[in-house]
């Protein structure tokens, strides 16, 4: 597609050459209501260096932006921080335009992943502590395995004090303004938390290891792989990552359920109000009306997770199964909860929900609540009393 996209200079001779995906609403299942961006950076030095590429759909856009400041054939070094195709998708196309470029990646996982996807290109592998000189600037490599793929790494430029952080510290946000201080901080931090919860939650330990490795660096800019570039609120986002990656949870509850004919819904309402009566704020999520990405962002730091489903064909409802499957993968830490639901006959769903909660690492603190047909006022009062006495 013919376009006239330009590079954006973010520091002297360092350019953002990425793409803004304004219309993205789903990133492999993660609901991205504010779109996203795939950030790539071009450094004009003695060796022209490109840090990451973009999703293949935006190949023309990145090539146009690079071409606005330099002939792509002059690129000497391409740093591939992460194999996932939102960052590496245009690697082959750009390497064809820059046949002399050396592609830097981690060993063995970056090398394996890139070779599998793009064949034998001009790869050079690096490990922790390795650095290269590109002229006036040095680039130091810090592998960050499982943050969030085995191949992931970040790159630090000591002369500029810029950390090129790829997936870390980013958020899915499409914006025409590149820096944090040019955007609404509340929205950025909310999206960064959503990003952490949905992408990085299982990797808290690895995040803490990476934060320790980066702790000694003086950073004046974090050039992320998605969303805004941090230059004003650097300590804020680092503090957020320290907290998000910790085991700490807040005294809050999330009640998540689906309902067929309102019986499980009525129980959910009673449970929500019972937590509130104990001065524990509780959020109420009917799976018919809320996205998994948003629910998970709230569950992430909530101490209590209570999940309900009626029984359908001897199973839990498919929406609840999908939710629990997602939670099992994300493995929230230090959560407590229980299962509830109504049934017409059989009532197997509530036991199945409890088993799935256990499999997700949730500590079961109350016996499952099983109500046949429609709950009575007396049964709801009993549920409320049990919660108030035992939570
Ligand atoms: Fe932004 Fe893991 O890719």
mmCIF file of C-alpha atoms and ligand atoms in Angstrom:
data_model
loop_
_atom_site.group_PDB
_atom_site.id
_atom_site.type_symbol
_atom_site.label_atom_id
_atom_site.label_comp_id
_atom_site.label_asym_id
_atom_site.label_seq_id
_atom_site.Cartn_x
_atom_site.Cartn_y
_atom_site.Cartn_z
ATOM 1 C CA UNK A 1 0.000 0.000 0.000
ATOM 2 C CA UNK A 2 1.392 3.380 -0.982
ATOM 3 C CA UNK A 3 1.929 5.565 2.052
ATOM 4 C CA UNK A 4 3.933 8.521 3.214
ATOM 5 C CA UNK A 5 4.747 7.567 6.789
ATOM 6 C CA UNK A 6 7.596 9.451 8.418
ATOM 7 C CA UNK A 7 10.065 8.566 11.159
ATOM 8 C CA UNK A 8 9.661 10.408 14.476
ATOM 9 C CA UNK A 9 12.887 11.566 16.142
ATOM 10 C CA UNK A 10 12.798 10.651 19.856
ATOM 11 C CA UNK A 11 16.426 11.597 20.641
ATOM 12 C CA UNK A 12 19.240 12.983 18.500
ATOM 13 C CA UNK A 13 19.489 10.612 15.507
ATOM 14 C CA UNK A 14 17.260 8.013 17.160
ATOM 15 C CA UNK A 15 13.908 7.548 15.442
ATOM 16 C CA UNK A 16 10.650 5.726 16.123
ATOM 17 C CA UNK A 17 9.896 3.809 12.913
ATOM 18 C CA UNK A 18 7.090 1.553 14.118
ATOM 19 C CA UNK A 19 3.411 1.261 13.273
ATOM 20 C CA UNK A 20 0.200 2.263 15.036
ATOM 21 C CA UNK A 21 -2.518 -0.393 14.852
ATOM 22 C CA UNK A 22 -5.506 1.855 15.479
ATOM 23 C CA UNK A 23 -8.154 -0.769 14.695
ATOM 24 C CA UNK A 24 -6.736 -3.737 16.615
ATOM 25 C CA UNK A 25 -9.433 -5.081 18.933
ATOM 26 C CA UNK A 26 -8.096 -8.557 19.637
ATOM 27 C CA UNK A 27 -4.483 -9.550 20.262
ATOM 28 C CA UNK A 28 -4.469 -13.364 20.403
ATOM 29 C CA UNK A 29 -7.558 -13.321 22.607
ATOM 30 C CA UNK A 30 -6.642 -10.222 24.607
ATOM 31 C CA UNK A 31 -9.334 -7.599 23.995
ATOM 32 C CA UNK A 32 -7.513 -4.406 22.966
ATOM 33 C CA UNK A 33 -10.196 -1.718 23.108
ATOM 34 C CA UNK A 34 -7.663 1.089 22.551
ATOM 35 C CA UNK A 35 -5.691 -0.546 19.721
ATOM 36 C CA UNK A 36 -1.919 -0.962 19.933
ATOM 37 C CA UNK A 37 1.378 -0.041 18.369
ATOM 38 C CA UNK A 38 4.424 -2.045 17.317
ATOM 39 C CA UNK A 39 7.393 0.122 18.165
ATOM 40 C CA UNK A 40 10.645 -0.180 16.233
ATOM 41 C CA UNK A 41 13.615 2.169 16.535
ATOM 42 C CA UNK A 42 16.285 3.272 14.096
ATOM 43 C CA UNK A 43 19.634 4.642 15.259
ATOM 44 C CA UNK A 44 21.714 6.622 12.766
ATOM 45 C CA UNK A 45 25.313 6.074 13.838
ATOM 46 C CA UNK A 46 28.414 4.741 12.063
ATOM 47 C CA UNK A 47 26.478 1.479 11.938
ATOM 48 C CA UNK A 48 22.862 2.140 11.085
ATOM 49 C CA UNK A 49 20.919 0.039 13.593
ATOM 50 C CA UNK A 50 17.294 -1.054 13.643
ATOM 51 C CA UNK A 51 15.829 -2.314 16.907
ATOM 52 C CA UNK A 52 12.903 -4.637 16.164
ATOM 53 C CA UNK A 53 10.430 -4.556 13.310
ATOM 54 C CA UNK A 54 6.611 -4.677 13.150
ATOM 55 C CA UNK A 55 3.751 -7.030 12.353
ATOM 56 C CA UNK A 56 3.866 -8.127 8.711
ATOM 57 C CA UNK A 57 0.612 -6.249 7.913
ATOM 58 C CA UNK A 58 2.533 -3.016 8.477
ATOM 59 C CA UNK A 59 5.579 -3.801 6.323
ATOM 60 C CA UNK A 60 4.987 -0.874 3.970
ATOM 61 C CA UNK A 61 4.612 1.453 6.918
ATOM 62 C CA UNK A 62 7.929 0.595 8.609
ATOM 63 C CA UNK A 63 9.775 0.648 5.286
ATOM 64 C CA UNK A 64 8.299 4.057 4.523
ATOM 65 C CA UNK A 65 9.311 5.421 7.917
ATOM 66 C CA UNK A 66 12.873 4.047 7.631
ATOM 67 C CA UNK A 67 13.170 5.388 4.077
ATOM 68 C CA UNK A 68 12.177 8.850 5.280
ATOM 69 C CA UNK A 69 15.556 9.137 7.050
ATOM 70 C CA UNK A 70 17.875 6.558 5.444
ATOM 71 C CA UNK A 71 18.013 4.104 2.561
ATOM 72 C CA UNK A 72 17.054 0.721 4.147
ATOM 73 C CA UNK A 73 19.969 -0.849 2.219
ATOM 74 C CA UNK A 74 22.291 1.045 4.591
ATOM 75 C CA UNK A 75 21.081 -0.783 7.705
ATOM 76 C CA UNK A 76 24.087 -2.597 9.209
ATOM 77 C CA UNK A 77 22.556 -4.140 12.331
ATOM 78 C CA UNK A 78 19.071 -5.385 13.173
ATOM 79 C CA UNK A 79 18.412 -6.264 16.784
ATOM 80 C CA UNK A 80 15.621 -8.781 17.230
ATOM 81 C CA UNK A 81 14.555 -8.498 20.877
ATOM 82 C CA UNK A 82 11.774 -11.055 20.599
ATOM 83 C CA UNK A 83 10.666 -13.649 18.059
ATOM 84 C CA UNK A 84 6.905 -13.067 18.467
ATOM 85 C CA UNK A 85 5.682 -11.852 15.054
ATOM 86 C CA UNK A 86 4.348 -8.502 16.287
ATOM 87 C CA UNK A 87 8.044 -7.564 16.597
ATOM 88 C CA UNK A 88 9.814 -9.851 14.132
ATOM 89 C CA UNK A 89 7.137 -10.076 11.420
ATOM 90 C CA UNK A 90 8.910 -7.799 8.960
ATOM 91 C CA UNK A 91 12.423 -9.077 9.673
ATOM 92 C CA UNK A 92 12.784 -11.108 6.492
ATOM 93 C CA UNK A 93 11.432 -8.349 4.273
ATOM 94 C CA UNK A 94 13.776 -5.766 5.785
ATOM 95 C CA UNK A 95 16.758 -8.098 5.683
ATOM 96 C CA UNK A 96 16.096 -8.519 1.933
ATOM 97 C CA UNK A 97 16.282 -4.727 1.582
ATOM 98 C CA UNK A 98 19.386 -4.628 3.803
ATOM 99 C CA UNK A 99 21.352 -7.683 2.627
ATOM 100 C CA UNK A 100 24.464 -6.797 4.626
ATOM 101 C CA UNK A 101 22.683 -6.382 7.926
ATOM 102 C CA UNK A 102 23.662 -8.621 10.806
ATOM 103 C CA UNK A 103 20.672 -9.808 12.853
ATOM 104 C CA UNK A 104 21.325 -9.972 16.573
ATOM 105 C CA UNK A 105 19.342 -12.400 18.701
ATOM 106 C CA UNK A 106 19.654 -14.584 21.793
ATOM 107 C CA UNK A 107 21.073 -18.105 21.875
ATOM 108 C CA UNK A 108 19.573 -20.648 21.629
ATOM 109 C CA UNK A 109 15.932 -19.561 21.724
ATOM 110 C CA UNK A 110 16.050 -16.420 19.579
ATOM 111 C CA UNK A 111 18.149 -18.187 16.979
ATOM 112 C CA UNK A 112 15.891 -21.259 16.909
ATOM 113 C CA UNK A 113 12.701 -19.195 16.715
ATOM 114 C CA UNK A 114 13.898 -16.830 13.992
ATOM 115 C CA UNK A 115 15.396 -19.662 11.915
ATOM 116 C CA UNK A 116 12.133 -21.621 12.129
ATOM 117 C CA UNK A 117 10.116 -18.614 10.985
ATOM 118 C CA UNK A 118 12.406 -16.860 8.522
ATOM 119 C CA UNK A 119 15.057 -19.403 7.493
ATOM 120 C CA UNK A 120 18.806 -18.954 7.557
ATOM 121 C CA UNK A 121 19.537 -15.243 7.660
ATOM 122 C CA UNK A 122 22.687 -13.455 8.779
ATOM 123 C CA UNK A 123 22.255 -14.137 12.509
ATOM 124 C CA UNK A 124 24.678 -13.332 15.309
ATOM 125 C CA UNK A 125 23.844 -14.476 18.814
ATOM 126 C CA UNK A 126 24.525 -12.617 22.052
ATOM 127 C CA UNK A 127 24.352 -13.485 25.734
ATOM 128 C CA UNK A 128 24.052 -11.558 29.006
ATOM 129 C CA UNK A 129 26.796 -8.960 29.321
ATOM 130 C CA UNK A 130 27.600 -8.811 25.599
ATOM 131 C CA UNK A 131 27.678 -5.411 23.912
ATOM 132 C CA UNK A 132 28.506 -3.940 20.526
ATOM 133 C CA UNK A 133 29.784 -0.555 19.435
ATOM 134 C CA UNK A 134 27.809 1.064 16.620
ATOM 135 C CA UNK A 135 30.024 4.182 16.495
ATOM 136 C CA UNK A 136 29.370 6.890 19.053
ATOM 137 C CA UNK A 137 27.051 4.555 20.892
ATOM 138 C CA UNK A 138 27.262 1.189 22.611
ATOM 139 C CA UNK A 139 24.430 -1.299 22.832
ATOM 140 C CA UNK A 140 24.400 -3.678 25.788
ATOM 141 C CA UNK A 141 22.230 -6.784 25.753
ATOM 142 C CA UNK A 142 20.253 -8.081 28.720
ATOM 143 C CA UNK A 143 18.397 -11.358 28.050
ATOM 144 C CA UNK A 144 15.091 -11.483 29.944
ATOM 145 C CA UNK A 145 14.050 -15.130 29.453
ATOM 146 C CA UNK A 146 10.330 -15.800 29.914
ATOM 147 C CA UNK A 147 9.557 -12.112 29.986
ATOM 148 C CA UNK A 148 7.598 -13.334 28.300
ATOM 149 C CA UNK A 149 9.116 -15.822 25.815
ATOM 150 C CA UNK A 150 12.355 -17.788 26.283
ATOM 151 C CA UNK A 151 14.094 -15.662 23.637
ATOM 152 C CA UNK A 152 13.182 -12.211 25.019
ATOM 153 C CA UNK A 153 15.860 -9.593 25.649
ATOM 154 C CA UNK A 154 16.188 -5.858 26.195
ATOM 155 C CA UNK A 155 18.921 -3.520 24.955
ATOM 156 C CA UNK A 156 20.525 -0.628 26.843
ATOM 157 C CA UNK A 157 22.414 2.290 25.330
ATOM 158 C CA UNK A 158 24.607 3.815 28.086
ATOM 159 C CA UNK A 159 25.540 6.959 26.127
ATOM 160 C CA UNK A 160 21.855 7.846 25.663
ATOM 161 C CA UNK A 161 20.619 6.155 28.855
ATOM 162 C CA UNK A 162 17.829 4.619 26.818
ATOM 163 C CA UNK A 163 16.446 1.168 27.557
ATOM 164 C CA UNK A 164 14.842 -0.495 24.550
ATOM 165 C CA UNK A 165 12.525 -2.739 26.536
ATOM 166 C CA UNK A 166 10.420 -4.544 23.900
ATOM 167 C CA UNK A 167 7.353 -6.109 25.631
ATOM 168 C CA UNK A 168 8.339 -4.993 29.147
ATOM 169 C CA UNK A 169 6.779 -1.743 30.458
ATOM 170 C CA UNK A 170 4.478 -1.473 27.415
ATOM 171 C CA UNK A 171 0.756 -1.380 26.912
ATOM 172 C CA UNK A 172 -1.692 -1.919 24.084
ATOM 173 C CA UNK A 173 -2.532 1.658 23.212
ATOM 174 C CA UNK A 174 -2.780 3.355 19.843
ATOM 175 C CA UNK A 175 -1.794 7.000 20.064
ATOM 176 C CA UNK A 176 -0.344 9.582 17.720
ATOM 177 C CA UNK A 177 1.753 11.068 20.540
ATOM 178 C CA UNK A 178 4.818 9.013 21.348
ATOM 179 C CA UNK A 179 5.686 9.963 24.939
ATOM 180 C CA UNK A 180 4.019 9.233 28.283
ATOM 181 C CA UNK A 181 3.802 12.925 29.207
ATOM 182 C CA UNK A 182 1.907 13.656 25.987
ATOM 183 C CA UNK A 183 -0.854 11.205 26.903
ATOM 184 C CA UNK A 184 -3.267 10.657 29.792
ATOM 185 C CA UNK A 185 -1.187 8.937 32.504
ATOM 186 C CA UNK A 186 -4.204 7.334 34.158
ATOM 187 C CA UNK A 187 -5.166 5.626 30.899
ATOM 188 C CA UNK A 188 -1.584 4.538 30.167
ATOM 189 C CA UNK A 189 -1.141 3.004 33.620
ATOM 190 C CA UNK A 190 -4.529 1.262 33.421
ATOM 191 C CA UNK A 191 -3.554 -0.221 30.050
ATOM 192 C CA UNK A 192 -0.071 -1.134 31.355
ATOM 193 C CA UNK A 193 -1.689 -2.991 34.268
ATOM 194 C CA UNK A 194 -4.063 -4.759 31.869
ATOM 195 C CA UNK A 195 -1.075 -5.696 29.699
ATOM 196 C CA UNK A 196 0.883 -7.015 32.700
ATOM 197 C CA UNK A 197 -2.120 -9.001 33.989
ATOM 198 C CA UNK A 198 -2.934 -10.603 30.650
ATOM 199 C CA UNK A 199 0.579 -11.176 29.288
ATOM 200 C CA UNK A 200 3.087 -11.186 32.131
ATOM 201 C CA UNK A 201 1.156 -12.396 35.206
ATOM 202 C CA UNK A 202 2.633 -15.929 35.156
ATOM 203 C CA UNK A 203 6.171 -14.555 35.021
ATOM 204 C CA UNK A 204 6.430 -12.464 38.213
ATOM 205 C CA UNK A 205 9.648 -14.158 39.330
ATOM 206 C CA UNK A 206 11.253 -13.571 35.934
ATOM 207 C CA UNK A 207 10.083 -9.948 36.016
ATOM 208 C CA UNK A 208 11.741 -9.474 39.394
ATOM 209 C CA UNK A 209 14.974 -11.019 38.093
ATOM 210 C CA UNK A 210 14.893 -8.642 35.126
ATOM 211 C CA UNK A 211 14.146 -5.643 37.370
ATOM 212 C CA UNK A 212 17.166 -6.581 39.506
ATOM 213 C CA UNK A 213 19.365 -6.860 36.396
ATOM 214 C CA UNK A 214 18.199 -3.419 35.242
ATOM 215 C CA UNK A 215 18.350 -1.898 38.731
ATOM 216 C CA UNK A 216 21.890 -0.571 38.367
ATOM 217 C CA UNK A 217 21.226 1.188 35.053
ATOM 218 C CA UNK A 218 20.644 4.917 34.832
ATOM 219 C CA UNK A 219 17.582 5.228 32.610
ATOM 220 C CA UNK A 220 16.271 8.468 31.155
ATOM 221 C CA UNK A 221 13.995 6.868 28.570
ATOM 222 C CA UNK A 222 12.269 3.488 28.205
ATOM 223 C CA UNK A 223 11.546 2.869 24.550
ATOM 224 C CA UNK A 224 8.921 0.121 24.728
ATOM 225 C CA UNK A 225 7.694 -2.321 22.112
ATOM 226 C CA UNK A 226 4.040 -1.282 22.545
ATOM 227 C CA UNK A 227 2.320 1.975 23.442
ATOM 228 C CA UNK A 228 4.102 5.033 24.788
ATOM 229 C CA UNK A 229 7.789 5.761 25.355
ATOM 230 C CA UNK A 230 8.465 6.558 29.017
ATOM 231 C CA UNK A 231 10.514 9.695 29.699
ATOM 232 C CA UNK A 232 8.723 11.461 32.562
ATOM 233 C CA UNK A 233 7.181 8.709 34.688
ATOM 234 C CA UNK A 234 10.006 6.152 34.517
ATOM 235 C CA UNK A 235 10.190 5.567 38.267
ATOM 236 C CA UNK A 236 6.393 5.241 38.363
ATOM 237 C CA UNK A 237 6.207 2.424 35.803
ATOM 238 C CA UNK A 238 9.196 0.652 37.396
ATOM 239 C CA UNK A 239 7.505 0.866 40.823
ATOM 240 C CA UNK A 240 4.317 -0.516 39.263
ATOM 241 C CA UNK A 241 6.281 -3.462 37.837
ATOM 242 C CA UNK A 242 7.881 -4.109 41.238
ATOM 243 C CA UNK A 243 4.415 -4.221 42.818
ATOM 244 C CA UNK A 244 2.716 -6.150 40.019
ATOM 245 C CA UNK A 245 5.448 -8.788 40.028
ATOM 246 C CA UNK A 246 5.258 -9.198 43.828
ATOM 247 C CA UNK A 247 3.101 -11.763 45.674
ATOM 248 C CA UNK A 248 1.105 -8.997 47.339
ATOM 249 C CA UNK A 249 -2.697 -8.980 46.948
ATOM 250 C CA UNK A 250 -5.326 -6.485 48.074
ATOM 251 C CA UNK A 251 -8.274 -7.151 50.373
ATOM 252 C CA UNK A 252 -10.830 -7.198 47.555
ATOM 253 C CA UNK A 253 -13.030 -9.854 45.945
ATOM 254 C CA UNK A 254 -14.071 -10.684 42.398
ATOM 255 C CA UNK A 255 -17.279 -12.635 41.889
ATOM 256 C CA UNK A 256 -17.286 -14.170 38.409
ATOM 257 C CA UNK A 257 -20.183 -16.225 37.049
ATOM 258 C CA UNK A 258 -22.617 -16.991 34.297
ATOM 259 C CA UNK A 259 -26.277 -17.771 34.807
ATOM 260 C CA UNK A 260 -29.034 -19.397 32.750
ATOM 261 C CA UNK A 261 -32.275 -18.355 34.457
ATOM 262 C CA UNK A 262 -30.997 -15.920 37.121
ATOM 263 C CA UNK A 263 -30.598 -18.391 40.022
ATOM 264 C CA UNK A 264 -26.785 -18.355 39.985
ATOM 265 C CA UNK A 265 -26.991 -14.602 39.373
ATOM 266 C CA UNK A 266 -29.060 -14.128 42.555
ATOM 267 C CA UNK A 267 -26.483 -16.118 44.542
ATOM 268 C CA UNK A 268 -23.702 -13.983 43.009
ATOM 269 C CA UNK A 269 -25.484 -10.840 44.151
ATOM 270 C CA UNK A 270 -25.814 -12.172 47.709
ATOM 271 C CA UNK A 271 -22.133 -13.157 47.789
ATOM 272 C CA UNK A 272 -21.090 -9.728 46.491
ATOM 273 C CA UNK A 273 -23.149 -7.935 49.144
ATOM 274 C CA UNK A 274 -21.889 -10.288 51.861
ATOM 275 C CA UNK A 275 -18.276 -9.377 51.116
ATOM 276 C CA UNK A 276 -19.256 -5.700 51.220
ATOM 277 C CA UNK A 277 -20.863 -6.265 54.614
ATOM 278 C CA UNK A 278 -17.448 -7.432 55.793
ATOM 279 C CA UNK A 279 -15.960 -4.202 54.393
ATOM 280 C CA UNK A 280 -14.301 -6.134 51.586
ATOM 281 C CA UNK A 281 -14.975 -4.391 48.240
ATOM 282 C CA UNK A 282 -16.360 -6.912 45.755
ATOM 283 C CA UNK A 283 -16.643 -6.643 41.982
ATOM 284 C CA UNK A 284 -19.437 -8.487 40.186
ATOM 285 C CA UNK A 285 -18.663 -9.936 36.757
ATOM 286 C CA UNK A 286 -21.356 -11.633 34.719
ATOM 287 C CA UNK A 287 -19.357 -13.332 31.962
ATOM 288 C CA UNK A 288 -22.039 -12.439 29.413
ATOM 289 C CA UNK A 289 -21.245 -8.745 29.748
ATOM 290 C CA UNK A 290 -17.510 -8.503 30.529
ATOM 291 C CA UNK A 291 -14.350 -9.428 28.647
ATOM 292 C CA UNK A 292 -11.877 -11.913 30.098
ATOM 293 C CA UNK A 293 -9.068 -9.354 29.681
ATOM 294 C CA UNK A 294 -10.830 -6.819 31.916
ATOM 295 C CA UNK A 295 -11.920 -9.378 34.505
ATOM 296 C CA UNK A 296 -8.402 -10.780 34.791
ATOM 297 C CA UNK A 297 -6.976 -7.286 35.280
ATOM 298 C CA UNK A 298 -9.143 -6.924 38.369
ATOM 299 C CA UNK A 299 -8.607 -10.448 39.673
ATOM 300 C CA UNK A 300 -4.817 -10.018 39.376
ATOM 301 C CA UNK A 301 -4.430 -8.175 42.720
ATOM 302 C CA UNK A 302 -7.722 -9.193 44.384
ATOM 303 C CA UNK A 303 -7.308 -11.621 47.271
ATOM 304 C CA UNK A 304 -10.631 -13.411 46.748
ATOM 305 C CA UNK A 305 -11.876 -15.115 43.610
ATOM 306 C CA UNK A 306 -15.354 -16.652 43.775
ATOM 307 C CA UNK A 307 -16.678 -18.418 40.684
ATOM 308 C CA UNK A 308 -20.172 -19.651 39.905
ATOM 309 C CA UNK A 309 -21.886 -21.673 37.228
ATOM 310 C CA UNK A 310 -25.183 -23.457 36.796
ATOM 311 C CA UNK A 311 -25.080 -26.985 35.461
ATOM 312 C CA UNK A 312 -25.703 -27.598 31.781
ATOM 313 C CA UNK A 313 -25.461 -31.087 30.288
ATOM 314 C CA UNK A 314 -23.613 -32.243 33.442
ATOM 315 C CA UNK A 315 -20.945 -29.534 32.925
ATOM 316 C CA UNK A 316 -20.268 -25.941 33.848
ATOM 317 C CA UNK A 317 -21.310 -23.318 31.309
ATOM 318 C CA UNK A 318 -18.835 -22.906 28.410
ATOM 319 C CA UNK A 319 -18.199 -19.262 29.334
ATOM 320 C CA UNK A 320 -17.141 -20.306 32.843
ATOM 321 C CA UNK A 321 -14.968 -23.113 31.452
ATOM 322 C CA UNK A 322 -13.265 -20.627 29.133
ATOM 323 C CA UNK A 323 -12.672 -18.209 31.994
ATOM 324 C CA UNK A 324 -11.226 -20.899 34.280
ATOM 325 C CA UNK A 325 -9.013 -22.183 31.495
ATOM 326 C CA UNK A 326 -7.612 -18.658 31.064
ATOM 327 C CA UNK A 327 -7.064 -18.282 34.809
ATOM 328 C CA UNK A 328 -5.268 -21.647 35.011
ATOM 329 C CA UNK A 329 -2.726 -20.418 32.481
ATOM 330 C CA UNK A 330 -2.212 -17.065 34.175
ATOM 331 C CA UNK A 331 -1.773 -18.653 37.640
ATOM 332 C CA UNK A 332 -2.707 -15.750 39.963
ATOM 333 C CA UNK A 333 -0.739 -15.863 43.231
ATOM 334 C CA UNK A 334 -2.088 -15.944 46.797
ATOM 335 C CA UNK A 335 -5.746 -16.123 45.858
ATOM 336 C CA UNK A 336 -8.494 -17.632 48.005
ATOM 337 C CA UNK A 337 -11.994 -18.500 46.937
ATOM 338 C CA UNK A 338 -14.826 -20.941 46.516
ATOM 339 C CA UNK A 339 -17.377 -22.179 43.992
ATOM 340 C CA UNK A 340 -21.120 -21.699 43.797
ATOM 341 C CA UNK A 341 -24.039 -22.318 41.485
ATOM 342 C CA UNK A 342 -27.573 -23.500 40.995
ATOM 343 C CA UNK A 343 -28.814 -26.586 39.231
ATOM 344 C CA UNK A 344 -32.010 -28.283 38.156
ATOM 345 C CA UNK A 345 -30.762 -31.831 38.642
ATOM 346 C CA UNK A 346 -27.319 -33.400 38.863
ATOM 347 C CA UNK A 347 -25.460 -30.211 39.826
ATOM 348 C CA UNK A 348 -22.012 -31.389 38.738
ATOM 349 C CA UNK A 349 -20.865 -27.932 37.629
ATOM 350 C CA UNK A 350 -20.113 -26.575 41.100
ATOM 351 C CA UNK A 351 -17.700 -29.386 41.968
ATOM 352 C CA UNK A 352 -16.057 -29.000 38.568
ATOM 353 C CA UNK A 353 -15.604 -25.252 39.142
ATOM 354 C CA UNK A 354 -14.026 -25.967 42.526
ATOM 355 C CA UNK A 355 -11.597 -28.446 40.941
ATOM 356 C CA UNK A 356 -10.604 -25.910 38.297
ATOM 357 C CA UNK A 357 -10.082 -23.218 40.929
ATOM 358 C CA UNK A 358 -7.762 -25.589 42.806
ATOM 359 C CA UNK A 359 -5.934 -26.353 39.558
ATOM 360 C CA UNK A 360 -5.416 -22.609 39.085
ATOM 361 C CA UNK A 361 -3.753 -22.469 42.511
ATOM 362 C CA UNK A 362 -6.685 -20.848 44.331
ATOM 363 C CA UNK A 363 -6.959 -21.909 47.981
ATOM 364 C CA UNK A 364 -10.515 -23.104 48.695
ATOM 365 C CA UNK A 365 -11.719 -21.430 51.883
ATOM 366 C CA UNK A 366 -15.434 -22.273 51.897
ATOM 367 C CA UNK A 367 -17.340 -25.389 50.948
ATOM 368 C CA UNK A 368 -19.023 -25.089 47.589
ATOM 369 C CA UNK A 369 -22.481 -23.532 47.559
ATOM 370 C CA UNK A 370 -24.963 -25.716 45.645
ATOM 371 C CA UNK A 371 -28.583 -24.593 45.367
ATOM 372 C CA UNK A 372 -31.271 -26.616 43.604
ATOM 373 C CA UNK A 373 -33.543 -24.569 41.351
ATOM 374 C CA UNK A 374 -34.202 -21.055 42.690
ATOM 375 C CA UNK A 375 -32.591 -20.026 46.002
ATOM 376 C CA UNK A 376 -34.972 -19.190 48.844
ATOM 377 C CA UNK A 377 -34.586 -16.106 51.039
ATOM 378 C CA UNK A 378 -33.591 -18.429 53.879
ATOM 379 C CA UNK A 379 -30.869 -20.052 51.756
ATOM 380 C CA UNK A 380 -29.525 -16.656 50.689
ATOM 381 C CA UNK A 381 -29.483 -15.499 54.329
ATOM 382 C CA UNK A 382 -27.589 -18.661 55.223
ATOM 383 C CA UNK A 383 -25.020 -18.002 52.465
ATOM 384 C CA UNK A 384 -24.578 -14.460 53.715
ATOM 385 C CA UNK A 385 -24.153 -15.645 57.317
ATOM 386 C CA UNK A 386 -21.579 -18.261 56.289
ATOM 387 C CA UNK A 387 -19.519 -15.711 54.379
ATOM 388 C CA UNK A 388 -19.716 -13.100 57.137
ATOM 389 C CA UNK A 389 -18.659 -15.630 59.778
ATOM 390 C CA UNK A 390 -15.896 -17.339 57.821
ATOM 391 C CA UNK A 391 -14.174 -14.813 55.584
HETATM 392 FE FE1 LIG B 1 4.700 -7.855 21.795
HETATM 393 FE FE2 LIG B 1 5.441 -10.913 22.988
HETATM 394 O O1 LIG B 1 5.054 -9.669 21.676
#
